[in-house]
Amino acid sequence: MREFYYLAQQLWQRVPFRHALLLVIFLAGIKEQYPFSDFPMYSHLDAESDVLYVTDQEDNVLPMEKLFGTGASTQKKVFMTELKSICNPKKRDTRDALPEEKQQAGIQLMDKLMPKLKRDKLAAMGATATSLRIYYKVYTLDAGNISSGKSQLVAERAL
């Protein structure tokens, strides 16, 4: 038996790219299971894209990362999660959400963001904000042209 292990070890040492071979065997074994997938993340782009942004009371756009220590894209995901929890019991897609439902999700997002507000950063930017607003806006690609919908105020909070 000892000779078998010695012989197997000798053969294994002669295999070129043995680490790559192990990786191929591993990936073939687990197949299409996250995070090991050959499906490209951005295989196609939708004709619609949406953004979430923060402004002061005069609608001057403010940097979310500096104010709250978190990016707008991350907070858009939080907003969409809140919106899904509102729309899904009604069996509706978030794209069909009513303005009141978007405002409800925006208020829930604002409740989560306000404890993270860095007031010193706001003052350092020279902003004289008395309130913060969160807007939601949808951009659409139509016949090669980008059109933007109207920004919808989804939350506002006095400072």
XYZ file of N, CA and C in Angstrom:
477
model
N 0.823 -1.191 0.000
C 0.000 0.000 0.000
C 0.871 1.261 0.000
N 1.937 1.189 0.719
C 2.843 2.330 0.798
C 3.444 2.635 -0.578
N 3.713 1.579 -1.314
C 4.266 1.758 -2.656
C 3.257 2.462 -3.577
N 1.992 2.133 -3.405
C 0.944 2.763 -4.213
C 0.912 4.277 -3.978
N 0.953 4.692 -2.708
C 0.952 6.124 -2.396
C 2.190 6.817 -2.942
N 3.322 6.142 -2.858
C 4.561 6.718 -3.374
C 4.472 6.878 -4.892
N 3.949 5.865 -5.575
C 3.795 5.911 -7.022
C 2.791 6.997 -7.438
N 1.677 7.101 -6.701
C 0.664 8.128 -6.997
C 1.247 9.522 -6.802
N 2.054 9.678 -5.763
C 2.682 10.977 -5.511
C 3.666 11.326 -6.627
N 4.394 10.365 -7.091
C 5.347 10.584 -8.188
C 4.603 11.007 -9.470
N 3.495 10.311 -9.766
C 2.713 10.639 -10.955
C 2.099 12.038 -10.846
N 1.589 12.342 -9.656
C 0.964 13.658 -9.445
C 1.982 14.783 -9.645
N 3.198 14.586 -9.218
C 4.232 15.608 -9.365
C 4.581 15.846 -10.833
N 4.348 14.851 -11.689
C 4.660 14.972 -13.113
C 3.536 15.630 -13.921
N 2.354 15.775 -13.329
C 1.225 16.368 -14.046
C 1.463 17.875 -14.174
N 1.513 18.361 -15.445
C 1.687 19.813 -15.604
C 0.388 20.543 -15.246
N 0.500 21.693 -14.701
C -0.642 22.534 -14.337
C -1.609 21.803 -13.401
N -1.083 21.104 -12.443
C -1.942 20.280 -11.560
C -2.915 21.126 -10.739
N -2.529 22.343 -10.389
C -3.445 23.200 -9.635
C -4.620 23.637 -10.503
N -4.324 23.925 -11.759
C -5.395 24.289 -12.682
C -6.318 23.094 -12.918
N -5.752 21.914 -13.003
C -6.545 20.703 -13.175
C -7.483 20.496 -11.987
N -6.989 20.702 -10.781
C -7.843 20.587 -9.592
C -8.970 21.613 -9.631
N -8.665 22.822 -10.055
C -9.681 23.869 -10.149
C -10.750 23.504 -11.180
N -10.340 22.967 -12.324
C -11.295 22.561 -13.357
C -12.202 21.450 -12.832
N -11.635 20.483 -12.147
C -12.434 19.387 -11.578
C -13.412 19.927 -10.540
N -12.935 20.835 -9.699
C -13.796 21.444 -8.677
C -14.962 22.192 -9.311
N -14.681 23.044 -10.302
C -15.724 23.826 -10.947
C -16.689 22.953 -11.746
N -16.192 21.884 -12.335
C -17.074 20.959 -13.063
C -18.004 20.247 -12.086
N -17.520 20.020 -10.888
C -18.335 19.338 -9.880
C -19.446 20.207 -9.315
N -19.174 21.476 -9.086
C -20.210 22.318 -8.476
C -21.134 22.956 -9.505
N -20.741 22.977 -10.751
C -21.563 23.476 -11.868
C -21.996 24.928 -11.678
N -23.245 25.236 -11.939
C -23.784 26.597 -11.900
C -24.301 26.930 -10.510
N -23.416 27.200 -9.613
C -23.835 27.534 -8.266
C -23.063 28.764 -7.813
N -23.800 29.769 -7.337
C -23.181 31.020 -6.919
C -22.090 30.754 -5.902
N -20.970 31.407 -5.971
C -20.515 32.450 -6.888
C -19.752 31.909 -8.090
N -19.809 30.611 -8.309
C -19.096 29.996 -9.422
C -20.040 29.811 -10.602
N -20.116 30.823 -11.432
C -21.041 30.780 -12.547
C -20.404 31.425 -13.766
N -20.725 30.907 -14.937
C -20.206 31.530 -16.152
C -21.201 32.529 -16.728
N -22.316 32.769 -16.013
C -23.306 33.720 -16.492
C -22.805 35.131 -16.218
N -22.614 35.918 -17.252
C -22.097 37.272 -17.027
C -23.121 38.151 -16.316
N -22.646 38.962 -15.406
C -23.523 39.796 -14.597
C -24.311 40.779 -15.446
N -23.670 41.325 -16.447
C -24.336 42.311 -17.289
C -24.462 41.765 -18.709
N -25.174 40.674 -18.861
C -25.309 40.062 -20.178
C -26.185 40.890 -21.100
N -27.061 41.687 -20.534
C -27.863 42.599 -21.334
C -28.225 43.802 -20.469
N -28.466 44.903 -21.121
C -28.834 46.104 -20.386
C -30.319 46.375 -20.596
N -30.991 46.718 -19.533
C -32.403 47.056 -19.620
C -32.584 48.392 -20.325
N -33.768 48.602 -20.817
C -34.088 49.881 -21.454
C -34.446 50.929 -20.412
N -34.420 50.517 -19.149
C -34.801 51.422 -18.078
C -33.766 51.359 -16.958
N -33.431 52.513 -16.419
C -32.501 52.591 -15.297
C -33.019 53.628 -14.316
N -32.821 53.367 -13.037
C -33.327 54.301 -12.035
C -32.227 54.705 -11.073
N -32.384 55.884 -10.501
C -31.409 56.421 -9.559
C -32.121 56.981 -8.335
N -31.368 57.050 -7.278
C -31.844 57.629 -6.025
C -30.801 58.654 -5.618
N -31.226 59.850 -5.239
C -30.253 60.861 -4.835
C -30.815 61.737 -3.728
N -29.900 62.440 -3.051
C -30.247 63.286 -1.907
C -29.980 64.743 -2.262
N -30.896 65.593 -1.833
C -30.719 67.038 -2.021
C -31.003 67.759 -0.705
N -30.695 69.063 -0.703
C -31.114 69.892 0.419
C -32.498 70.455 0.110
N -32.961 71.386 0.919
C -34.310 71.933 0.745
C -34.460 72.742 -0.545
N -33.337 73.173 -1.132
C -33.384 73.932 -2.380
C -33.070 73.044 -3.588
N -33.091 71.751 -3.394
C -32.832 70.736 -4.420
C -31.423 70.779 -4.996
N -30.464 71.210 -4.189
C -29.050 71.092 -4.551
C -28.615 69.672 -4.215
N -28.114 68.961 -5.208
C -27.722 67.566 -4.998
C -26.541 67.505 -4.044
N -26.621 66.586 -3.081
C -25.577 66.405 -2.072
C -24.959 65.015 -2.210
N -23.670 64.870 -1.876
C -23.015 63.567 -1.997
C -23.436 62.622 -0.859
N -24.134 61.578 -1.207
C -24.648 60.634 -0.215
C -23.513 59.948 0.546
N -22.432 59.616 -0.162
C -21.303 58.920 0.464
C -20.716 59.757 1.609
N -20.536 61.055 1.377
C -19.972 61.924 2.413
C -20.948 62.139 3.562
N -22.220 62.290 3.242
C -23.208 62.585 4.280
C -23.529 61.395 5.180
N -23.614 60.222 4.577
C -24.082 59.060 5.339
C -23.066 57.930 5.426
N -21.947 58.046 4.708
C -20.951 56.988 4.728
C -21.381 55.756 3.937
N -22.319 55.938 3.044
C -22.796 54.845 2.203
C -23.184 55.401 0.842
N -22.988 54.606 -0.195
C -23.232 55.072 -1.548
C -24.690 55.066 -1.956
N -24.975 55.838 -2.990
C -26.347 55.931 -3.506
C -26.814 54.599 -4.070
N -25.906 53.852 -4.713
C -26.320 52.563 -5.290
C -26.705 51.572 -4.196
N -25.990 51.606 -3.084
C -26.324 50.724 -1.958
C -27.679 51.108 -1.381
N -27.914 52.398 -1.248
C -29.184 52.844 -0.676
C -30.349 52.638 -1.634
N -30.060 52.653 -2.939
C -31.122 52.346 -3.898
C -31.574 50.897 -3.718
N -30.630 50.005 -3.421
C -30.981 48.604 -3.168
C -31.840 48.487 -1.915
N -31.512 49.260 -0.890
C -32.319 49.265 0.333
C -33.720 49.781 0.016
N -33.790 50.861 -0.760
C -35.066 51.436 -1.161
C -35.900 50.414 -1.931
N -35.261 49.725 -2.883
C -35.988 48.745 -3.692
C -36.439 47.554 -2.843
N -35.662 47.174 -1.855
C -36.061 46.095 -0.947
C -37.290 46.511 -0.155
N -37.281 47.746 0.340
C -38.447 48.260 1.065
C -39.671 48.315 0.145
N -39.455 48.765 -1.082
C -40.548 48.861 -2.049
C -41.105 47.475 -2.391
N -40.223 46.496 -2.514
C -40.682 45.117 -2.776
C -41.536 44.602 -1.631
N -41.127 44.905 -0.409
C -41.906 44.423 0.742
C -43.289 45.072 0.783
N -43.417 46.241 0.173
C -44.717 46.917 0.106
C -45.542 46.381 -1.066
N -44.902 46.176 -2.208
C -45.625 45.780 -3.435
C -45.899 44.282 -3.543
N -44.999 43.445 -3.059
C -45.152 42.002 -3.242
C -46.403 41.412 -2.604
N -46.819 41.841 -1.415
C -48.075 41.295 -0.880
C -49.273 41.610 -1.773
N -49.156 42.660 -2.555
C -50.236 43.043 -3.469
C -50.031 42.420 -4.855
N -49.016 41.552 -4.973
C -48.710 40.843 -6.227
C -48.391 41.795 -7.382
N -47.666 42.885 -7.068
C -47.288 43.845 -8.097
C -45.781 44.006 -8.141
N -45.290 44.291 -9.323
C -43.874 44.548 -9.521
C -43.547 45.955 -9.021
N -42.312 46.182 -8.623
C -41.915 47.502 -8.129
C -42.010 48.561 -9.226
N -41.915 48.155 -10.482
C -42.040 49.121 -11.585
C -43.459 49.682 -11.670
N -44.403 48.942 -11.101
C -45.799 49.377 -11.108
C -46.216 50.001 -9.771
N -45.234 50.324 -8.951
C -45.533 50.876 -7.632
C -46.198 52.245 -7.755
N -47.128 52.473 -6.876
C -47.826 53.762 -6.832
C -46.925 54.803 -6.168
N -47.127 56.081 -6.468
C -46.320 57.125 -5.828
C -46.358 57.059 -4.299
N -47.531 56.722 -3.742
C -47.639 56.630 -2.276
C -46.776 55.488 -1.729
N -46.671 54.401 -2.490
C -45.853 53.267 -2.050
C -44.372 53.618 -2.119
N -43.984 54.360 -3.138
C -42.596 54.821 -3.235
C -42.275 55.766 -2.088
N -43.224 56.607 -1.725
C -43.005 57.511 -0.604
C -42.896 56.744 0.710
N -43.694 55.707 0.854
C -43.608 54.887 2.063
C -42.236 54.224 2.166
N -41.735 53.687 1.046
C -40.401 53.080 1.027
C -39.333 54.143 1.268
N -39.529 55.352 0.723
C -38.586 56.444 0.931
C -38.507 56.872 2.385
N -39.647 56.905 3.052
C -39.670 57.260 4.478
C -38.934 56.210 5.299
N -39.130 54.949 4.950
C -38.429 53.874 5.658
C -36.919 53.972 5.431
N -36.520 54.322 4.206
C -35.101 54.517 3.917
C -34.555 55.703 4.703
N -35.289 56.794 4.731
C -34.854 57.985 5.469
C -34.685 57.663 6.956
N -35.588 56.856 7.502
C -35.476 56.454 8.903
C -34.170 55.701 9.164
N -33.719 54.935 8.186
C -32.469 54.187 8.332
C -31.247 55.070 8.112
N -31.391 56.073 7.251
C -30.247 56.936 6.930
C -29.957 58.007 7.977
N -30.978 58.596 8.552
C -30.790 59.746 9.437
C -29.854 59.474 10.629
N -29.896 58.309 11.260
C -28.933 58.079 12.344
C -27.474 58.061 11.859
N -27.264 57.849 10.568
C -25.911 57.807 10.005
C -25.432 59.175 9.519
N -26.292 60.180 9.569
C -25.954 61.499 9.039
C -24.747 62.088 9.770
N -23.779 62.533 8.974
C -22.568 63.161 9.506
C -22.733 64.669 9.360
N -23.285 65.273 10.395
C -23.587 66.707 10.351
C -22.337 67.558 10.164
N -21.209 67.105 10.691
C -19.968 67.851 10.519
C -19.540 67.898 9.055
N -19.779 66.833 8.312
C -19.449 66.808 6.877
C -20.368 67.759 6.107
N -21.619 67.808 6.524
C -22.577 68.710 5.893
C -22.142 70.159 6.099
N -21.733 70.485 7.305
C -21.269 71.836 7.608
C -19.961 72.148 6.872
N -19.065 71.150 6.767
C -17.780 71.352 6.088
C -17.962 71.621 4.594
N -19.048 71.123 4.015
C -19.322 71.376 2.595
C -19.867 72.784 2.380
N -20.150 73.485 3.449
C -20.694 74.828 3.350
C -22.183 74.827 3.047
N -22.792 73.663 3.164
C -24.223 73.563 2.891
C -25.000 74.125 4.074
N -26.007 74.885 3.771
C -26.871 75.443 4.810
C -28.214 74.716 4.757
N -28.146 73.429 4.818
C -29.351 72.608 4.690
C -30.173 72.655 5.969
N -31.447 72.880 5.790
C -32.385 72.815 6.916
C -33.217 71.536 6.830
N -33.181 70.908 5.652
C -33.845 69.613 5.488
C -33.165 68.848 4.365
N -33.367 67.541 4.377
C -32.835 66.673 3.335
C -33.990 66.000 2.618
N -33.820 65.827 1.319
C -34.843 65.181 0.497
C -34.222 64.006 -0.250
N -34.999 62.969 -0.434
C -34.579 61.839 -1.262
C -35.488 61.799 -2.480
N -34.861 61.763 -3.646
C -35.591 61.701 -4.908
C -35.319 60.371 -5.610
N -36.321 59.928 -6.358
C -36.219 58.726 -7.184
C -36.517 59.145 -8.621
N -35.651 58.737 -9.556
C -35.823 59.143 -10.953
C -35.538 57.960 -11.871
N -36.331 57.845 -12.938
C -36.188 56.749 -13.899
C -35.760 57.330 -15.245
N -34.740 56.710 -15.825
C -34.281 57.054 -17.168
C -34.663 55.905 -18.097
N -35.092 56.249 -19.327
C -35.533 55.244 -20.283
C -34.801 55.421 -21.602
N -34.398 54.302 -22.197
C -33.780 54.309 -23.510
C -34.863 53.985 -24.523
N -35.109 54.925 -25.426
C -36.169 54.751 -26.412
C -35.629 55.143 -27.779
N -35.525 54.177 -28.670
C -35.022 54.402 -30.033
C -33.655 55.079 -30.033
N -32.788 54.648 -29.125
C -31.436 55.192 -29.067
C -31.301 56.495 -28.320
N -32.398 57.042 -27.840
C -32.355 58.297 -27.085
C -32.686 58.038 -25.619
N -31.978 58.725 -24.755
C -32.236 58.595 -23.317
C -33.197 59.697 -22.907
N -34.290 59.291 -22.314
C -35.232 60.283 -21.796
C -35.361 60.079 -20.296
N -35.468 61.166 -19.599
C -35.573 61.062 -18.146
C -36.985 61.418 -17.715
N -37.459 60.631 -16.807
C -38.765 60.921 -16.236
C -38.631 62.029 -15.211
N -39.715 62.397 -14.643
C -39.710 63.442 -13.623
C -39.202 62.846 -12.307
N -38.376 63.590 -11.619
C -37.911 63.154 -10.305
C -39.086 63.128 -9.342
N -39.168 62.072 -8.558
C -40.251 61.958 -7.582
C -39.671 62.082 -6.176
N -40.169 63.032 -5.431
C -39.775 63.196 -4.039
C -40.360 62.042 -3.252
N -39.497 61.224 -2.653
C -39.998 60.067 -1.909
C -39.855 60.234 -0.400
N -39.036 61.191 0.030
C -38.920 61.432 1.483
C -38.289 62.798 1.720
N -38.684 63.402 2.811
C -38.075 64.669 3.227
C -38.045 64.687 4.747
N -36.932 65.180 5.285
C -36.773 65.219 6.738
C -36.101 66.499 7.133
N -36.661 67.201 8.083
C -36.054 68.426 8.609
C -34.851 68.063 9.475
N -33.861 68.932 9.456
C -32.658 68.698 10.274
C -32.767 69.403 11.611
